[in-house]
Coordinates of C-alpha atoms in Angstrom, one line a residue:
M183 CA 24.7 -2.0 38.8
S184 CA 28.5 -1.9 38.1
G185 CA 27.9 -2.3 34.3
Q186 CA 25.5 0.8 34.5
V187 CA 28.2 2.8 36.2
S188 CA 30.9 2.0 33.8
E189 CA 28.7 2.7 30.7
A190 CA 27.8 6.1 32.3
A191 CA 31.5 6.7 33.0
L192 CA 32.4 5.8 29.5
A193 CA 29.7 8.2 28.1
V194 CA 31.1 11.0 30.1
L195 CA 34.5 10.1 29.0
F196 CA 33.3 10.1 25.3
Q197 CA 31.6 13.4 25.7
C198 CA 34.7 15.0 27.0
V199 CA 36.8 13.6 24.1
Q200 CA 34.1 14.7 21.8
M201 CA 34.3 18.3 23.2
L202 CA 38.1 18.4 22.9
V203 CA 38.0 16.8 19.3
V204 CA 35.7 19.5 17.9
L205 CA 37.7 22.3 19.7
A206 CA 40.9 21.1 18.4
L207 CA 39.7 20.4 14.8
A208 CA 37.9 23.6 14.2
P209 CA 41.0 25.9 13.5
L210 CA 42.7 23.1 11.6
L211 CA 39.5 22.6 9.3
T212 CA 39.7 26.3 8.5
G213 CA 43.4 26.0 7.7
V214 CA 42.8 23.1 5.5
V215 CA 40.1 24.9 3.6
R216 CA 42.2 27.9 3.0
G217 CA 45.2 25.9 2.1
I218 CA 43.3 23.9 -0.7
K219 CA 41.8 27.0 -2.0
A220 CA 45.0 28.6 -2.3
R221 CA 46.5 25.7 -4.2
L222 CA 43.5 25.6 -6.5
Q223 CA 44.0 29.4 -7.2
G224 CA 47.6 28.9 -8.0
R225 CA 49.0 30.2 -4.8
R226 CA 51.2 29.0 -2.0
G227 CA 48.8 30.0 0.7
P228 CA 49.2 30.3 4.4
P229 CA 50.3 27.2 6.5
V230 CA 47.6 24.8 7.7
L231 CA 48.4 25.6 11.3
Q232 CA 48.2 29.5 10.8
P233 CA 44.5 29.7 12.5
Y234 CA 45.9 28.4 15.7
R235 CA 48.9 31.0 15.5
A236 CA 46.4 33.6 14.8
L237 CA 44.1 32.7 17.7
L238 CA 47.1 32.5 20.1
R239 CA 48.4 35.9 18.9
L240 CA 44.9 37.5 19.5
T241 CA 44.5 36.2 23.0
R242 CA 47.9 37.9 23.9
K243 CA 46.7 41.3 22.8
E244 CA 44.9 43.7 24.9
A245 CA 41.1 43.9 24.3
V246 CA 40.2 47.5 23.3
V247 CA 36.4 48.3 24.1
A248 CA 34.5 51.5 23.4
E249 CA 33.7 53.8 26.2
N250 CA 29.8 53.4 25.4
A251 CA 29.9 49.7 25.3
S252 CA 27.6 48.0 27.8
W253 CA 28.1 44.6 29.6
L254 CA 26.5 42.9 26.7
F255 CA 29.2 43.8 24.3
R256 CA 31.9 42.3 26.7
A257 CA 29.8 39.1 27.5
T258 CA 28.7 38.2 24.0
P259 CA 31.9 36.7 22.9
Y260 CA 31.9 34.1 25.9
I261 CA 28.3 33.4 25.3
V262 CA 28.7 32.9 21.5
F263 CA 31.7 30.8 22.0
T264 CA 29.9 28.5 24.6
M265 CA 26.9 28.1 22.6
L266 CA 28.8 27.1 19.5
W267 CA 31.1 24.8 21.2
L268 CA 28.2 23.2 23.1
A269 CA 26.2 22.7 19.7
A270 CA 29.3 21.2 18.1
G271 CA 29.6 18.9 21.1
L272 CA 26.0 17.6 20.8
V273 CA 26.7 16.1 17.3
P274 CA 28.0 12.5 17.2
T275 CA 31.3 12.5 15.4
F276 CA 32.9 9.1 16.3
T277 CA 30.2 7.5 18.5
T278 CA 26.7 8.0 19.5
A279 CA 27.5 6.9 23.2
L280 CA 27.7 10.3 24.6
A281 CA 26.7 11.8 27.9
L282 CA 24.7 14.6 26.2
A283 CA 23.0 12.2 23.7
P284 CA 19.6 12.2 25.3
V285 CA 19.5 16.0 24.9
A286 CA 21.2 16.3 21.6
D287 CA 18.1 17.0 19.5
L288 CA 18.0 18.9 16.2
I289 CA 15.6 21.5 17.7
A290 CA 17.8 22.2 20.7
L291 CA 20.6 22.6 18.0
V292 CA 18.6 25.1 16.2
A293 CA 17.8 26.8 19.5
L294 CA 21.5 27.1 20.4
L295 CA 22.5 28.6 17.1
T296 CA 19.6 31.0 17.1
T297 CA 20.7 32.2 20.7
A298 CA 24.3 32.6 19.5
R299 CA 23.1 34.7 16.6
F300 CA 20.9 36.9 18.7
F301 CA 23.7 37.8 21.1
T302 CA 25.8 38.5 18.3
G303 CA 23.5 40.9 16.5
L304 CA 22.7 42.7 19.9
A305 CA 26.5 43.2 20.4
A306 CA 26.9 44.4 16.8
M307 CA 24.2 47.1 17.5
D308 CA 25.4 47.9 21.0
I309 CA 28.3 50.2 20.2
G310 CA 26.2 52.2 17.5
T311 CA 28.3 52.1 14.5
A312 CA 27.1 51.9 11.0
F313 CA 28.8 48.7 10.2
G314 CA 27.3 46.8 13.3
G315 CA 23.9 47.8 12.4
L316 CA 24.5 46.7 8.7
G317 CA 25.9 43.4 9.6
A318 CA 23.2 42.6 12.1
S319 CA 20.5 43.7 9.8
R320 CA 21.9 41.4 7.1
E321 CA 22.4 38.4 9.5
A322 CA 18.8 38.8 10.7
M323 CA 17.5 38.6 6.9
I324 CA 19.7 35.6 6.4
S325 CA 18.5 33.8 9.6
A326 CA 14.9 34.6 8.9
L327 CA 15.3 32.4 5.7
A328 CA 17.8 29.9 6.7
E329 CA 16.1 28.7 10.1
P330 CA 12.7 27.7 8.2
A331 CA 14.7 25.8 5.6
M332 CA 16.7 24.0 8.3
L333 CA 13.4 23.2 10.2
A334 CA 12.0 21.8 6.9
V335 CA 14.8 19.4 6.8
I336 CA 14.3 18.4 10.4
F337 CA 10.7 17.8 9.9
T338 CA 11.6 15.6 6.8
L339 CA 13.9 13.4 9.1
A340 CA 11.3 13.5 11.9
I341 CA 8.6 12.0 9.4
L342 CA 11.1 9.2 8.1
L343 CA 12.6 8.2 11.4
Q344 CA 10.1 9.3 13.9
T345 CA 12.7 11.2 16.1
T346 CA 14.7 14.5 16.1
S347 CA 17.4 12.9 18.4
L348 CA 20.7 12.8 16.6
A349 CA 21.8 9.6 18.2
A350 CA 18.6 8.0 17.3
I351 CA 18.8 9.2 13.8
V352 CA 22.3 7.6 13.4
D353 CA 21.1 4.4 15.0
G354 CA 18.0 4.4 12.8
T355 CA 19.8 5.1 9.7
L356 CA 22.5 2.5 10.2
G357 CA 19.9 0.0 11.6
Q358 CA 17.0 0.3 9.4
G359 CA 18.6 1.0 6.1
V360 CA 16.5 4.0 4.8
G361 CA 18.0 3.6 1.4
L362 CA 18.2 6.1 -1.5
R363 CA 15.1 8.6 -1.3
V364 CA 14.4 11.6 -3.4
S365 CA 13.2 13.5 -0.3
L366 CA 16.6 12.8 1.5
A367 CA 18.4 14.0 -1.5
L368 CA 16.3 17.2 -1.5
G369 CA 16.9 17.5 2.3
L370 CA 20.8 17.2 1.8
I371 CA 20.8 19.9 -0.9
S372 CA 18.7 22.0 1.2
L373 CA 20.8 21.7 4.4
I374 CA 24.2 22.2 2.4
M375 CA 22.6 25.5 1.3
V376 CA 21.8 26.5 4.9
A377 CA 25.1 25.5 6.0
I378 CA 26.7 27.8 3.5
A379 CA 24.7 30.6 4.6
E380 CA 24.9 30.0 8.3
A381 CA 28.8 29.6 8.2
G382 CA 29.2 32.7 6.2
R383 CA 30.9 31.0 3.1
I384 CA 30.9 31.8 -0.5
P385 CA 28.5 32.5 -2.4
V386 CA 26.5 34.2 0.5
D387 CA 29.5 35.8 2.5
N388 CA 33.1 35.9 2.0
P389 CA 34.9 35.3 5.5
A390 CA 38.1 36.9 3.9
T391 CA 36.7 40.2 2.8
H392 CA 36.8 43.7 4.5
L393 CA 34.9 45.5 2.0
E394 CA 32.0 47.5 3.7
L395 CA 29.3 47.0 1.1
T396 CA 29.7 43.1 1.2
M397 CA 30.5 42.2 4.8
V398 CA 28.0 40.3 6.9
H399 CA 29.5 38.4 9.7
E400 CA 32.9 40.3 9.5
A401 CA 30.7 43.8 10.1
M402 CA 29.4 42.4 13.3
V403 CA 32.7 41.6 15.0
L404 CA 34.5 44.6 13.5
E405 CA 34.6 46.3 16.8
Y406 CA 36.2 43.4 18.6
S407 CA 39.7 43.0 19.4
G408 CA 42.2 40.8 21.6
R409 CA 40.8 37.9 23.4
H410 CA 37.2 39.0 22.4
L411 CA 38.0 38.7 18.6
A412 CA 39.7 35.4 19.4
L413 CA 36.5 33.9 20.9
M414 CA 34.5 35.1 18.0
E415 CA 36.9 33.9 15.5
A416 CA 37.0 30.5 17.2
A417 CA 33.4 30.5 17.2
G418 CA 33.1 31.0 13.5
M419 CA 35.5 28.1 13.0
L420 CA 33.2 26.0 15.4
R421 CA 30.2 26.9 13.3
L422 CA 31.9 25.6 10.2
L423 CA 32.8 22.5 11.8
L424 CA 29.4 22.1 13.4
F425 CA 27.6 22.1 10.0
M426 CA 30.0 19.8 8.3
A427 CA 29.6 17.3 11.2
L428 CA 25.9 17.7 11.2
I429 CA 25.6 16.9 7.5
L430 CA 28.0 14.0 8.0
C431 CA 26.1 12.7 10.9
V432 CA 22.6 12.8 9.4
F433 CA 23.3 11.8 5.8
V434 CA 26.7 9.8 6.0
P435 CA 26.6 8.2 9.3
W436 CA 28.5 5.0 8.4
G437 CA 31.6 4.5 10.5
I438 CA 30.2 6.1 13.6
A439 CA 30.5 3.7 16.6
Q440 CA 27.3 2.7 18.5
P441 CA 26.7 1.9 22.0
G442 CA 28.2 -1.3 23.1
D443 CA 31.1 -1.3 20.5
G444 CA 34.7 -1.9 21.5
P445 CA 38.0 0.1 20.9
T446 CA 38.3 -1.0 17.4
A447 CA 34.9 0.6 16.4
W448 CA 35.7 3.8 18.3
A449 CA 39.1 4.1 16.4
I450 CA 37.4 3.4 13.3
G451 CA 34.7 5.9 14.0
L452 CA 37.3 8.7 14.8
G453 CA 39.2 7.7 11.6
S454 CA 36.1 7.7 9.5
F455 CA 35.1 11.0 10.8
L456 CA 38.5 12.5 9.9
G457 CA 38.4 11.2 6.4
K458 CA 34.8 12.5 5.6
L459 CA 35.7 15.9 7.2
L460 CA 38.7 16.0 4.8
A461 CA 36.5 15.1 1.9
A462 CA 34.1 17.8 3.0
A463 CA 36.9 20.5 3.2
V464 CA 38.0 19.6 -0.4
A465 CA 34.5 19.8 -1.7
L466 CA 34.0 23.2 0.2
A467 CA 37.2 24.5 -1.3
L468 CA 36.6 23.3 -4.7
F469 CA 33.0 24.8 -4.7
E470 CA 34.2 28.2 -3.2
T471 CA 36.9 28.4 -5.9
T472 CA 34.6 27.7 -8.8
V473 CA 31.7 30.2 -7.8
A474 CA 31.6 33.9 -7.2
K475 CA 30.0 35.7 -4.3
M476 CA 26.4 36.9 -5.0
R477 CA 24.9 40.3 -4.5
V478 CA 23.3 40.7 -1.2
F479 CA 19.8 41.0 -2.5
R480 CA 20.1 37.6 -4.2
V481 CA 20.7 36.0 -0.9
G482 CA 17.1 35.8 -0.3
E483 CA 16.6 34.0 -3.7
F484 CA 19.3 31.4 -2.6
L485 CA 17.7 30.8 0.8
G486 CA 14.4 30.7 -0.7
G487 CA 15.5 27.9 -2.8
A488 CA 16.8 26.0 0.1
L489 CA 13.4 26.4 1.9
L490 CA 11.6 25.2 -1.1
L491 CA 13.8 22.1 -1.3
G492 CA 13.3 21.5 2.2
L493 CA 9.4 21.7 2.2
L494 CA 9.3 19.5 -1.1
A495 CA 11.5 16.9 0.9
A496 CA 8.8 16.8 3.7
I497 CA 6.0 16.9 1.2
F498 CA 7.4 14.0 -0.9
L499 CA 8.2 11.9 2.1
F500 CA 4.8 12.5 3.8
V501 CA 2.8 11.6 0.7
S502 CA 5.0 8.4 0.2
T503 CA 4.5 7.3 3.8
A504 CA 0.8 8.1 3.6
L505 CA 0.3 6.0 0.5

């Protein structure tokens, strides 16, 4: 009985550490990506810790809200930040022995992301500005294509490992040794394309732009200021960390500690996560430096390719397992 209590207490402790780690690393990840991109472009660039200062500066400013704004506009930053923080906390980073591991399901993850996007779109249209409606309509178009592609990747993993639980996927991959499969390679490429679109990165969106004709996410948060804008910016940083952690958890789970491991495995898990996250940040910065932003009407073709790859991955794996 005492052993079960200690395991439960340890799982709660790990979950708290997980929530704090993702919250602390999200601005740092954004700063690292910006710094590497600046170096690759021959610029000095902002300091790596600049996102922390920007968020702190915004929290000290007064939040200016339009007179015709409803309660939805005011509540959305808190809802979106909470949803994305919870979603990021569900993805195992350094261990699978988390208190929320039983509910850390890929379908639940998609539901949390969809809820955050739904409230963001409603808040963008709440004020009635042209930019808000433009950004919300573009975000709806992107999500209508990105979500089926992500679900196709989830179905591929479910066929292979007979589960959609993130902790079970990690344990199954490390224990069974799924090996190299064409279906997993297709699923990985599809999920990377979805992550680029969902996180608002180049070539789908440019997080640093303020041009009216090219904005997607920035257009939806254009009317926010002060602490509300800080929450929306922090939510965007958490979204980027979430998708990177998800890709690393599902396709590169090596190094993650499992239930029953000791402090050495926990330290190795945390160190391996930081190393893999840095490698992913370098890869993202290099990719964004070498490609240009595509036109909005070509985003459908980009995400259509992601959906096709996801479906092919599920079909190939289903056929191979049936034979």
